Short mmCIF file of C-alpha atoms (C1' of nucleotides) in Angstrom, two decimals:
data_model
loop_
_atom_site.label_atom_id
_atom_site.label_comp_id
_atom_site.label_asym_id
_atom_site.label_seq_id
_atom_site.Cartn_x
_atom_site.Cartn_y
_atom_site.Cartn_z
CA MET D 1 78.63 173.82 88.79
CA THR D 2 81.98 171.25 88.78
CA SER D 3 79.44 168.03 88.42
CA GLY D 4 79.22 168.28 84.93
CA ASP D 5 82.68 169.60 83.81
CA ASP D 6 83.45 166.41 86.01
CA VAL D 7 80.80 163.60 84.36
CA LYS D 8 82.46 165.17 80.71
CA ASP D 9 85.57 164.60 81.81
CA ALA D 10 84.58 160.77 83.17
CA ASP D 11 83.02 159.78 80.10
CA ALA D 12 85.88 160.51 78.32
CA ALA D 13 88.11 158.69 80.03
CA LEU D 14 85.73 156.35 80.27
CA VAL D 15 84.66 156.02 76.29
CA ASN D 16 88.79 156.30 76.31
CA GLY D 17 89.90 153.16 78.00
CA GLU D 18 91.42 155.00 81.28
CA ALA D 19 90.40 154.21 84.95
CA PRO D 20 87.82 157.07 85.83
CA PRO D 21 90.65 158.86 87.98
CA SER D 22 89.65 160.32 91.71
CA ARG D 23 86.29 158.61 92.24
CA HIS D 24 85.42 154.63 93.19
CA VAL D 25 86.19 152.12 90.83
CA PRO D 26 82.89 150.99 90.70
CA LEU D 27 83.59 147.21 92.11
CA ASP D 28 82.48 144.71 89.62
CA ARG D 29 83.06 140.91 90.22
CA GLY D 30 86.45 140.11 88.37
CA ARG D 31 87.80 142.31 90.68
CA ILE D 32 86.69 141.23 93.80
CA LEU D 33 87.17 137.67 92.98
CA ASP D 34 91.72 138.91 91.14
CA ALA D 35 91.26 140.82 94.96
CA ALA D 36 90.60 137.36 96.53
CA ILE D 37 93.51 135.57 94.84
CA SER D 38 96.34 138.16 95.28
CA TYR D 39 95.12 137.70 99.26
CA ILE D 40 95.42 134.07 98.99
CA ASP D 41 98.36 134.65 97.62
CA GLU D 42 100.30 136.37 100.22
CA GLN D 43 98.15 136.63 103.36
CA GLY D 44 96.72 132.33 102.82
CA LEU D 45 93.86 130.69 102.48
CA ALA D 46 92.67 130.72 106.04
CA GLY D 47 93.31 134.34 106.66
CA LEU D 48 91.04 135.43 103.85
CA THR D 49 88.12 136.53 105.65
CA MET D 50 84.98 138.67 103.97
CA ARG D 51 85.75 141.70 106.32
CA ARG D 52 89.23 141.35 105.15
CA LEU D 53 89.00 141.40 102.03
CA GLY D 54 86.43 144.25 101.68
CA GLN D 55 89.00 145.86 103.35
CA ALA D 56 91.53 145.56 100.45
CA LEU D 57 89.25 146.57 98.33
CA GLY D 58 88.31 150.08 99.74
CA VAL D 59 84.80 148.86 101.08
CA GLU D 60 83.21 147.48 103.66
CA ALA D 61 82.20 143.68 103.66
CA MET D 62 78.88 143.67 102.95
CA ALA D 63 79.33 145.52 99.69
CA LEU D 64 80.65 142.27 97.80
CA TYR D 65 77.22 140.38 98.68
CA ARG D 66 75.89 142.47 95.58
CA TYR D 67 78.53 140.42 94.21
CA VAL D 68 78.65 136.88 95.30
CA ALA D 69 76.45 134.66 97.12
CA GLY D 70 78.64 133.81 99.69
CA LYS D 71 82.23 132.98 100.96
CA GLU D 72 81.37 129.62 99.74
CA GLU D 73 79.83 131.01 96.39
CA LEU D 74 83.07 133.08 96.07
CA LEU D 75 85.49 130.69 96.53
CA ASP D 76 84.03 128.99 93.95
CA GLY D 77 84.58 131.70 91.50
CA VAL D 78 87.89 131.52 92.92
CA VAL D 79 88.81 128.35 91.01
CA ASP D 80 86.86 129.34 88.40
CA ARG D 81 88.60 131.78 87.64
CA LEU D 82 91.85 130.38 88.22
CA VAL D 83 91.03 127.81 85.63
CA ALA D 84 89.65 130.28 83.42
CA GLY D 85 93.04 131.73 83.66
CA MET D 86 94.47 128.92 80.99
CA GLN D 87 92.66 130.10 78.83
CA ALA D 88 94.58 132.91 78.23
CA ASP D 89 98.19 131.06 78.54
CA ASP D 90 99.16 131.03 74.54
CA GLN D 91 100.56 128.07 74.97
CA VAL D 92 98.35 125.67 76.39
CA LEU D 93 95.75 125.39 73.28
CA ASP D 94 92.56 124.87 72.52
CA ARG D 95 92.88 121.60 70.17
CA PRO D 96 95.50 119.61 69.26
CA SER D 97 97.55 121.37 66.27
CA ASP D 98 100.79 118.86 65.89
CA GLY D 99 99.49 115.88 67.29
CA TRP D 100 97.58 114.72 70.17
CA GLN D 101 101.06 114.63 72.07
CA ASP D 102 101.99 118.53 72.03
CA PHE D 103 97.64 119.17 72.78
CA VAL D 104 98.14 116.89 75.42
CA GLN D 105 101.68 118.11 77.34
CA ARG D 106 100.66 121.79 76.55
CA LEU D 107 97.51 121.34 78.38
CA ALA D 108 99.21 120.17 81.60
CA HIS D 109 102.17 122.01 81.50
CA GLY D 110 99.44 124.81 81.60
CA VAL D 111 97.48 123.90 85.06
CA ARG D 112 101.60 123.33 86.34
CA ARG D 113 101.96 127.01 85.55
CA VAL D 114 98.63 128.08 87.30
CA ALA D 115 99.26 125.76 90.29
CA LEU D 116 102.47 127.27 90.65
CA ALA D 117 102.04 130.76 90.63
CA HIS D 118 99.07 130.53 93.43
CA PRO D 119 100.22 127.81 95.48
CA LYS D 120 97.97 128.68 97.91
CA ALA D 121 95.33 129.18 96.36
CA PHE D 122 95.69 125.70 93.84
CA PRO D 123 94.51 123.32 96.67
CA LEU D 124 91.41 125.09 96.10
CA VAL D 125 91.18 122.95 93.22
CA ALA D 126 91.36 120.42 94.21
CA SER D 127 89.05 120.50 97.98
CA ARG D 128 86.02 122.68 96.72
CA PRO D 129 83.07 120.11 97.01
CA PRO D 130 82.32 118.29 93.40
CA GLU D 131 79.99 118.97 91.03
CA ALA D 132 80.15 116.77 88.96
CA PRO D 133 81.53 112.84 88.04
CA TRP D 134 82.61 113.93 84.71
CA LEU D 135 84.17 117.05 86.56
CA ARG D 136 87.65 115.82 88.13
CA PRO D 137 89.65 117.69 89.67
CA PRO D 138 91.98 120.45 89.21
CA LEU D 139 90.01 120.42 85.17
CA ARG D 140 87.48 122.20 87.11
CA SER D 141 85.73 123.59 84.02
CA LEU D 142 83.29 121.39 81.46
CA GLU D 143 85.61 123.64 78.98
CA TRP D 144 88.58 121.83 79.63
CA VAL D 145 87.18 118.78 79.47
CA GLU D 146 85.72 118.62 75.87
CA ALA D 147 88.75 120.28 74.72
CA PHE D 148 90.82 117.25 76.28
CA LEU D 149 87.83 114.59 75.63
CA ALA D 150 87.33 116.62 72.27
CA GLY D 151 91.03 116.91 71.68
CA LEU D 152 91.52 113.25 71.79
CA GLU D 153 88.80 111.94 69.76
CA SER D 154 89.76 114.06 67.05
CA GLU D 155 93.54 111.56 67.16
CA GLY D 156 92.07 108.66 66.98
CA PHE D 157 91.15 108.08 70.69
CA SER D 158 88.20 106.26 71.17
CA ASP D 159 85.48 107.18 73.79
CA GLU D 160 86.94 104.41 76.54
CA ALA D 161 90.48 105.51 75.55
CA ALA D 162 90.07 108.90 75.83
CA VAL D 163 87.35 108.40 78.76
CA ALA D 164 90.88 106.14 80.62
CA ALA D 165 92.61 108.48 79.23
CA TYR D 166 90.36 112.11 81.54
CA ARG D 167 90.82 110.17 84.17
CA ALA D 168 94.06 109.09 84.42
CA PHE D 169 95.64 113.29 84.22
CA THR D 170 93.90 114.04 86.34
CA SER D 171 94.95 111.53 88.42
CA PHE D 172 98.28 112.46 87.80
CA LEU D 173 98.03 115.96 88.04
CA LEU D 174 95.92 116.60 91.22
CA GLY D 175 98.66 114.30 92.88
CA HIS D 176 102.31 116.07 91.40
CA LEU D 177 101.00 119.51 91.84
CA LEU D 178 99.12 119.39 94.59
CA LEU D 179 102.28 117.67 96.62
CA GLU D 180 104.67 120.19 95.05
CA VAL D 181 103.10 122.76 95.57
CA SER D 182 102.61 121.57 99.86
CA THR D 183 105.95 120.43 99.84
CA LEU D 184 106.82 124.32 97.95
CA GLY D 185 104.61 125.63 101.06
CA ALA D 186 107.18 123.95 103.17
CA ASP D 187 110.30 124.91 102.23
CA LEU D 188 109.56 129.26 102.87
CA GLY D 189 108.06 127.56 105.28
CA PRO D 190 110.37 127.27 107.78
CA LEU D 191 112.26 130.46 109.02
CA ASP D 192 115.64 130.16 109.11
CA VAL D 193 117.48 128.34 105.77
CA MET D 194 118.62 125.86 108.05
CA GLU D 195 121.35 124.75 106.12
CA GLU D 196 122.40 121.70 108.11
CA SER D 197 120.02 121.37 110.80
CA VAL D 198 119.49 118.17 112.65
CA GLU D 199 115.95 118.02 112.67
CA PRO D 200 114.91 116.52 116.76
CA GLY D 201 113.37 113.38 116.94
CA LEU D 202 115.38 111.87 113.66
CA GLU D 203 117.34 109.66 115.52
CA ASP D 204 115.19 107.27 115.67
CA PHE D 205 114.29 106.93 112.27
CA PRO D 206 117.23 106.54 110.39
CA MET D 207 116.50 105.59 106.89
CA VAL D 208 114.76 109.35 107.23
CA SER D 209 117.72 110.82 108.44
CA ARG D 210 120.72 109.75 106.57
CA LEU D 211 118.65 110.66 103.10
CA ARG D 212 117.17 113.39 104.75
CA ARG D 213 119.44 115.92 102.58
CA GLN D 214 118.12 113.81 99.22
CA LEU D 215 114.73 113.88 100.43
CA ALA D 216 114.23 117.47 100.76
CA GLU D 217 116.03 117.88 97.79
CA ASP D 218 113.63 120.02 94.71
CA LYS D 219 113.40 117.30 91.23
CA ALA D 220 109.86 118.25 91.26
CA ALA D 221 110.26 119.89 87.85
CA VAL D 222 112.08 116.50 86.24
CA GLU D 223 109.41 114.06 88.03
CA PHE D 224 106.56 115.97 86.73
CA GLU D 225 108.18 115.47 83.01
CA GLU D 226 109.21 112.73 83.31
CA ALA D 227 105.90 111.08 85.23
CA LEU D 228 104.02 113.17 82.35
CA GLU D 229 106.09 111.17 79.80
CA GLU D 230 105.69 107.69 80.92
CA LEU D 231 101.45 109.02 81.26
CA LEU D 232 102.13 110.06 76.66
CA ASN D 233 103.08 106.13 76.58
CA ARG D 234 99.91 104.38 78.91
CA MET D 235 97.95 106.64 76.54
CA ALA D 236 99.38 105.63 73.45
CA LEU D 237 98.99 101.41 74.71
CA VAL D 238 94.92 102.84 74.88
CA ARG D 239 94.65 104.56 72.12
CA GLN D 240 95.60 101.69 69.46
CA GLU D 241 93.88 99.10 71.49
CA GLY D 242 90.19 98.42 70.41
CA ASP D 243 88.09 98.19 73.65
CA GLY D 244 89.41 96.09 77.48
CA GLY D 245 86.60 95.33 78.58
CA MET K 1 68.63 107.70 112.64
CA THR K 2 69.94 104.80 111.64
CA SER K 3 72.71 103.74 113.89
CA GLY K 4 72.52 104.84 117.19
CA ASP K 5 75.80 104.65 118.90
CA ASP K 6 76.91 107.54 120.82
CA VAL K 7 76.88 105.66 124.13
CA LYS K 8 78.57 102.51 122.62
CA ASP K 9 82.05 102.91 124.97
CA ALA K 10 80.18 103.47 127.95
CA ASP K 11 77.61 101.08 127.72
CA ALA K 12 81.15 98.12 126.92
CA ALA K 13 82.50 99.54 129.46
CA LEU K 14 79.58 99.28 131.84
CA VAL K 15 78.89 95.85 130.90
CA ASN K 16 82.68 94.90 131.58
CA GLY K 17 82.41 95.98 134.75
CA GLU K 18 85.02 98.79 134.26
CA ALA K 19 83.30 101.96 134.80
CA PRO K 20 81.47 102.73 137.79
CA PRO K 21 77.35 103.00 136.39
CA SER K 22 76.43 106.69 136.76
CA ARG K 23 80.07 108.36 136.68
CA HIS K 24 81.83 109.81 133.63
CA VAL K 25 84.30 108.18 131.48
CA PRO K 26 87.40 110.21 132.13
CA LEU K 27 87.88 110.68 128.71
CA ASP K 28 91.60 110.78 127.63
CA ARG K 29 92.87 112.39 123.87
CA GLY K 30 92.12 109.05 122.52
CA ARG K 31 88.82 109.17 122.93
CA ILE K 32 88.27 112.88 121.46
CA LEU K 33 90.20 112.46 118.74
CA ASP K 34 87.68 108.55 117.84
CA ALA K 35 84.87 110.93 118.38
CA ALA K 36 86.67 113.23 116.03
CA ILE K 37 86.46 111.02 112.95
CA SER K 38 83.25 109.56 113.46
CA TYR K 39 81.75 112.92 114.54
CA ILE K 40 83.46 114.24 110.65
CA ASP K 41 82.69 110.94 108.99
CA GLU K 42 78.58 111.47 109.27
CA GLN K 43 78.54 115.30 109.13
CA GLY K 44 81.32 116.18 107.35
CA LEU K 45 84.60 118.78 108.55
CA ALA K 46 83.10 121.44 107.48
CA GLY K 47 80.30 120.16 110.35
CA LEU K 48 82.91 119.73 112.95
CA THR K 49 83.03 122.20 115.98
CA MET K 50 84.36 122.20 118.99
CA ARG K 51 81.22 122.67 120.75
CA ARG K 52 79.70 119.73 119.35
CA LEU K 53 82.36 117.84 119.53
CA GLY K 54 82.10 118.37 122.91
CA GLN K 55 78.64 118.09 122.79
CA ALA K 56 78.87 114.32 121.03
CA LEU K 57 81.10 113.94 123.66
CA GLY K 58 78.51 114.93 126.68
CA VAL K 59 80.91 117.23 127.32
CA GLU K 60 81.44 120.73 127.38
CA ALA K 61 83.40 122.53 124.51
CA MET K 62 86.39 123.36 126.99
CA ALA K 63 86.99 120.56 128.32
CA LEU K 64 88.51 119.18 125.41
CA TYR K 65 91.23 122.25 125.89
CA ARG K 66 92.68 119.51 128.72
CA TYR K 67 93.66 117.11 125.61
CA VAL K 68 93.90 119.15 122.88
CA ALA K 69 95.84 122.06 122.55
CA GLY K 70 93.09 123.48 120.05
CA LYS K 71 91.41 122.94 117.28
CA GLU K 72 94.58 122.50 114.44
CA GLU K 73 96.51 120.49 117.07
CA LEU K 74 93.22 118.74 116.74
CA LEU K 75 92.83 117.96 113.71
CA ASP K 76 96.79 117.40 113.49
CA GLY K 77 95.89 114.39 116.26
CA VAL K 78 92.64 113.55 113.31
CA VAL K 79 95.53 113.00 110.91
CA ASP K 80 97.99 111.27 112.60
CA ARG K 81 95.35 108.42 114.18
CA LEU K 82 94.12 107.74 110.41
CA VAL K 83 97.77 106.86 109.33
CA ALA K 84 97.97 104.82 112.98
CA GLY K 85 94.95 103.52 111.98
CA MET K 86 97.20 101.38 109.05
CA GLN K 87 99.33 99.80 112.48
CA ALA K 88 96.40 97.58 112.83
CA ASP K 89 95.42 96.57 109.90
CA ASP K 90 97.73 93.13 109.31
CA GLN K 91 97.12 92.93 106.09
CA VAL K 92 99.85 96.01 105.31
CA LEU K 93 103.13 94.47 106.07
CA ASP K 94 105.81 96.86 108.25
CA ARG K 95 108.78 95.40 106.07
CA PRO K 96 108.54 93.19 103.17
CA SER K 97 108.13 89.84 103.12
CA ASP K 98 107.27 88.53 99.67
CA GLY K 99 109.01 91.20 97.08
CA TRP K 100 109.89 94.18 97.71
CA GLN K 101 106.05 94.29 95.10
CA ASP K 102 103.53 92.36 97.17
CA PHE K 103 105.60 94.92 100.36
CA VAL K 104 104.40 97.95 98.14
CA GLN K 105 101.54 96.48 96.96
CA ARG K 106 99.91 95.93 100.84
CA LEU K 107 100.78 99.39 101.88
CA ALA K 108 99.30 101.27 98.94
CA HIS K 109 96.23 99.12 99.84
CA GLY K 110 96.25 99.65 103.63
CA VAL K 111 96.15 103.68 102.72
CA ARG K 112 93.26 102.98 100.23
CA ARG K 113 91.34 101.51 102.79
CA VAL K 114 91.92 104.61 104.96
CA ALA K 115 90.95 106.27 102.44
CA LEU K 116 87.52 104.68 101.43
CA ALA K 117 86.70 104.37 104.94
CA HIS K 118 86.89 107.88 105.87
CA PRO K 119 86.36 109.75 102.78
CA LYS K 120 85.18 113.04 104.18
CA ALA K 121 87.37 112.98 106.67
CA PHE K 122 90.87 112.09 103.80
CA PRO K 123 90.98 115.25 102.85
CA LEU K 124 92.55 116.19 105.72
CA VAL K 125 95.43 113.64 105.13
CA ALA K 126 96.50 116.51 101.82
CA SER K 127 95.77 119.27 103.12
CA ARG K 128 97.25 119.97 105.95
CA PRO K 129 100.23 122.22 106.15
CA PRO K 130 103.23 120.41 105.75
CA GLU K 131 105.60 120.20 107.94
CA ALA K 132 108.49 118.70 106.42
CA PRO K 133 110.15 118.01 102.64
CA TRP K 134 110.56 114.69 103.98
CA LEU K 135 106.67 114.09 104.61
CA ARG K 136 104.71 113.91 102.01
CA PRO K 137 101.28 112.69 101.88
CA PRO K 138 99.20 111.55 101.91
CA LEU K 139 102.21 108.73 103.77
CA ARG K 140 102.36 111.63 106.89
CA SER K 141 104.18 109.51 109.21
CA LEU K 142 107.51 109.14 109.61
CA GLU K 143 107.36 105.44 111.15
CA TRP K 144 105.50 105.15 107.48
CA VAL K 145 108.35 106.39 105.25
CA GLU K 146 111.37 104.72 107.54
CA ALA K 147 109.59 101.50 106.70
CA PHE K 148 109.21 102.40 103.24
CA LEU K 149 112.64 103.47 102.33
CA ALA K 150 114.15 100.91 104.68
CA GLY K 151 111.46 98.05 102.97
CA LEU K 152 112.51 99.24 99.39
CA GLU K 153 116.93 99.19 100.72
CA SER K 154 116.14 95.43 101.94
CA GLU K 155 115.24 94.81 98.59
CA GLY K 156 117.98 96.06 96.45
CA PHE K 157 117.13 100.13 95.92
CA SER K 158 119.68 102.07 96.38
CA ASP K 159 119.18 105.41 98.21
CA GLU K 160 118.76 107.35 94.56
CA ALA K 161 116.02 104.25 93.71
CA ALA K 162 113.90 104.53 96.99
CA VAL K 163 113.65 108.53 97.01
CA ALA K 164 112.31 108.26 93.50
CA ALA K 165 110.10 105.00 94.67
CA TYR K 166 108.98 107.31 97.98
CA ARG K 167 108.55 110.40 95.70
CA ALA K 168 106.18 108.74 92.53
CA PHE K 169 104.42 106.24 95.47
CA THR K 170 102.69 109.40 97.41
CA SER K 171 102.13 110.95 93.71
CA PHE K 172 100.33 107.93 93.24
CA LEU K 173 98.43 107.80 95.95
CA LEU K 174 96.92 111.34 96.31
CA GLY K 175 96.28 111.43 93.22
CA HIS K 176 93.95 108.46 92.42
CA LEU K 177 93.04 108.44 96.84
CA LEU K 178 92.15 112.07 96.92
CA LEU K 179 89.53 111.91 93.68
CA GLU K 180 88.35 108.22 94.23
CA VAL K 181 87.31 109.69 97.91
CA SER K 182 85.89 113.47 95.46
CA THR K 183 83.74 111.97 93.43
CA LEU K 184 82.78 109.24 95.81
CA GLY K 185 80.84 112.16 97.31
CA ALA K 186 79.60 113.45 94.57
CA ASP K 187 77.98 110.32 93.65
CA LEU K 188 76.21 109.84 96.78
CA GLY K 189 75.85 113.97 97.03
CA PRO K 190 72.74 114.46 94.94
CA LEU K 191 69.35 113.00 96.45
CA ASP K 192 67.78 111.43 93.79
CA VAL K 193 69.83 108.94 91.62
CA MET K 194 68.57 110.46 88.56
CA GLU K 195 69.30 107.74 86.39
CA GLU K 196 68.91 109.22 83.04
CA SER K 197 68.73 112.49 84.07
CA VAL K 198 69.41 115.65 81.53
CA GLU K 199 71.47 118.22 83.19
CA PRO K 200 71.39 121.58 82.70
CA GLY K 201 73.37 123.24 80.17
CA LEU K 202 75.08 120.53 78.52
CA GLU K 203 74.26 120.83 75.38
CA ASP K 204 76.89 123.48 74.78
CA PHE K 205 79.73 120.27 75.43
CA PRO K 206 78.27 117.55 73.11
CA MET K 207 81.51 115.39 73.94
CA VAL K 208 80.64 115.72 77.47
CA SER K 209 77.40 115.70 76.69
CA ARG K 210 77.64 111.54 74.64
CA LEU K 211 80.25 110.57 77.42
CA ARG K 212 78.39 111.04 80.18
CA ARG K 213 77.44 107.62 81.16
CA GLN K 214 80.99 106.20 80.92
CA LEU K 215 82.01 108.94 82.78
CA ALA K 216 79.27 108.58 85.74
CA GLU K 217 80.94 104.78 85.71
CA ASP K 218 82.80 103.75 88.70
CA LYS K 219 86.19 102.56 87.86
CA ALA K 220 88.08 103.45 90.27
CA ALA K 221 89.03 100.40 91.55
CA VAL K 222 90.52 98.65 88.52
CA GLU K 223 91.71 102.28 88.18
CA PHE K 224 94.06 101.78 91.35
CA GLU K 225 95.43 98.80 90.73
CA GLU K 226 96.49 99.59 87.01
CA ALA K 227 98.18 102.47 87.94
CA LEU K 228 99.59 100.64 90.43
CA GLU K 229 101.18 98.16 88.61
CA GLU K 230 102.01 100.56 86.28
CA LEU K 231 104.15 102.08 89.17
CA LEU K 232 105.37 99.17 89.73
CA ASN K 233 107.03 98.70 86.67
CA ARG K 234 108.97 101.21 86.72
CA MET K 235 110.00 100.68 90.12
CA ALA K 236 111.36 98.00 89.28
CA LEU K 237 112.31 99.98 86.42
CA VAL K 238 114.78 101.89 88.64
CA ARG K 239 115.33 99.32 90.70
CA GLN K 240 117.88 97.45 88.28
CA GLU K 241 119.74 101.35 87.14
CA GLY K 242 123.22 101.97 89.22
CA ASP K 243 122.28 106.17 88.76
CA GLY K 244 121.03 108.54 86.50
CA GLY K 245 122.55 111.62 87.40
"C1'" DA T 1 62.03 171.14 88.01
"C1'" DT T 2 60.16 167.10 90.48
"C1'" DG T 3 59.26 163.20 92.09
"C1'" DA T 4 59.58 157.47 91.27
"C1'" DA T 5 63.18 153.90 90.92
"C1'" DG T 6 66.63 151.71 91.59
"C1'" DC T 7 71.54 151.04 92.16
"C1'" DG T 8 76.06 150.28 95.59
"C1'" DG T 9 77.48 151.12 99.50
"C1'" DT T 10 77.42 151.21 104.44
"C1'" DT T 11 75.61 150.48 109.30
"C1'" DT T 12 73.20 147.45 112.47
"C1'" DA T 13 72.77 143.95 114.65
"C1'" DC T 14 72.46 138.38 115.24
"C1'" DG T 15 73.90 134.28 115.84
"C1'" DT T 16 78.18 131.33 116.08
"C1'" DT T 17 82.92 130.41 116.31
"C1'" DG T 18 87.87 129.21 118.51
"C1'" DT T 19 89.68 130.25 123.44
"C1'" DA T 20 91.76 132.59 127.70
"C1'" DA T 21 90.64 133.58 132.37
"C1'" DA T 22 88.83 132.62 136.10
"C1'" DC T 23 85.83 129.64 139.10
"C1'" DC T 24 84.61 124.80 141.13
"C1'" DA T 25 84.15 120.17 142.96
"C1'" DA T 26 85.82 116.07 143.53
"C1'" DG T 27 89.70 112.75 145.11
"C1'" DC T 28 94.30 112.45 148.18
"C1'" DA T 29 98.32 114.17 150.67
"C1'" DC T 30 99.54 114.95 155.29
"C1'" DG X 1 90.69 118.88 159.22
"C1'" DT X 2 94.27 121.84 155.20
"C1'" DG X 3 95.77 122.02 150.75
"C1'" DC X 4 96.87 120.60 145.82
"C1'" DT X 5 96.25 118.59 141.83
"C1'" DT X 6 93.36 116.35 138.31
"C1'" DG X 7 89.43 117.61 135.09
"C1'" DG X 8 85.10 119.66 133.95
"C1'" DT X 9 81.87 124.22 133.94
"C1'" DT X 10 81.23 129.44 133.24
"C1'" DT X 11 82.04 133.31 131.56
"C1'" DA X 12 83.42 136.19 128.56
"C1'" DC X 13 85.51 138.00 123.93
"C1'" DA X 14 86.63 139.47 119.51
"C1'" DA X 15 85.94 137.83 115.42
"C1'" DC X 16 83.85 135.74 111.43
"C1'" DG X 17 79.44 135.15 107.61
"C1'" DT X 18 75.53 137.75 106.89
"C1'" DA X 19 70.74 138.94 107.43
"C1'" DA X 20 68.01 143.38 106.98
"C1'" DA X 21 67.43 148.05 107.05
"C1'" DC X 22 69.06 151.88 105.59
"C1'" DC X 23 70.90 155.77 103.19
"C1'" DG X 24 72.68 159.07 98.97
"C1'" DC X 25 73.20 158.47 94.09
"C1'" DT X 26 72.33 158.68 89.50
"C1'" DT X 27 68.00 158.57 86.17
"C1'" DC X 28 64.69 158.52 84.10
"C1'" DA X 29 58.67 159.73 83.56
"C1'" DT X 30 56.41 162.82 84.01
#
DNA sequence: ATGAAGCGGTTTACGTTGTAAACCAAGCAC
DNA sequence: GTGCTTGGTTTACAACGTAAACCGCTTCAT
């Protein structure tokens, strides 16, 4: 009866690139990962549960296991998808086109952008068990490591210089971004804005108490910029020295 | 089993003649926290469970709840205890006695020492939900923040300079140490030493493949030293400029 | 058309987790 | 003795991750 028509309509819509109107969208791995990221963004990492994630997708928990091997593997997929999100960022170049400084700067800001877009999920990038010593968080993707190293060497960096730069770059990113998203969680965490709060137990620490306001100021952006500039200076130095063994 | 220190405390106490021979040592908060740290060190953070921790202490899980409010609170206690462990480190000063550079350097190495002593537990210091914007990991203790700020100001740092230094210091520590303990876990993780291994799927990444060996080298110690030196230079600069608004 | 195969989802079930609540055994005050 | 307090156990429960079995589709060979 109606089935033939339905199928034809669905096919036509599918060919048209539209979403199937009435029936379940067939739930692929990408949708699961995206839903997981959204869930973490909204409810926090601790709230993520297979059952609840299934619920958010209108499906039972066990259905997810057709697409992900388990929760650990799901989380791995989440960090993959996060770093892969940088590939879509057209501000980030996959090779230097305007000098290596520009290249590194764009890459750094790309990583920072995904960190700020997903503050609750970003710590995952740092805390997942490491796969190899040459995959340093938060650059958890062979593609980007390759791009970084190749990019630098194409701009005159030696092997040693490129590797050293890679190490310094990841350390810089991890420290700054982890702290930035961390304090970002602390700012929105307390319910009231507490404009002039007298925190309890702070009277034993006069320095902290006195500098309370300046310590609470959010200067993460300029700090990031300055530290990045400093890093570029160091990289420029190590670039033009033959070897430093 | 390489080391059987499960009842070491009981043995020591027993030799001292402190505790009655057959009766239980009465299990205080400190013992629980220490046992938790040991457990994490040996079995990993994921393996830590209230029941198993109780078992390691020769007690039922629920007994722990007389001393800790819950698992979260237990983990908070663990990081407190870790940073408090620095107080016992006599290499670390609580105020500058030989210049601020020496002071900062000793503090940095103190933090690094606890990170390396407890690589599996250290990520906790970074990932615990933040309590206040002025408590930046890994310096998660009002005492140490106070000591740091007071120490710098006693050596001629202005308010702004001290705060800026505090921020840079924590970012530096967090990035470097988290990465160091992370790769430390990756080194001992794979079972065989795989001296000359051809990793699968690396042929699409010629740079990474070629620099594999240099990337796997452990230069964490010298990197730490160099980056710390660089940080001190920056701090010296910001110290002797009036204000940078 | 008809049956076999298999893809994609659900149901059920099991062991483990964190923890509330009730329970109980000593030690101490009176 | 009778109680109270302190510190541990037992029991219980909801929620978790996930293995296994169980369908209802669609698809395809015959």
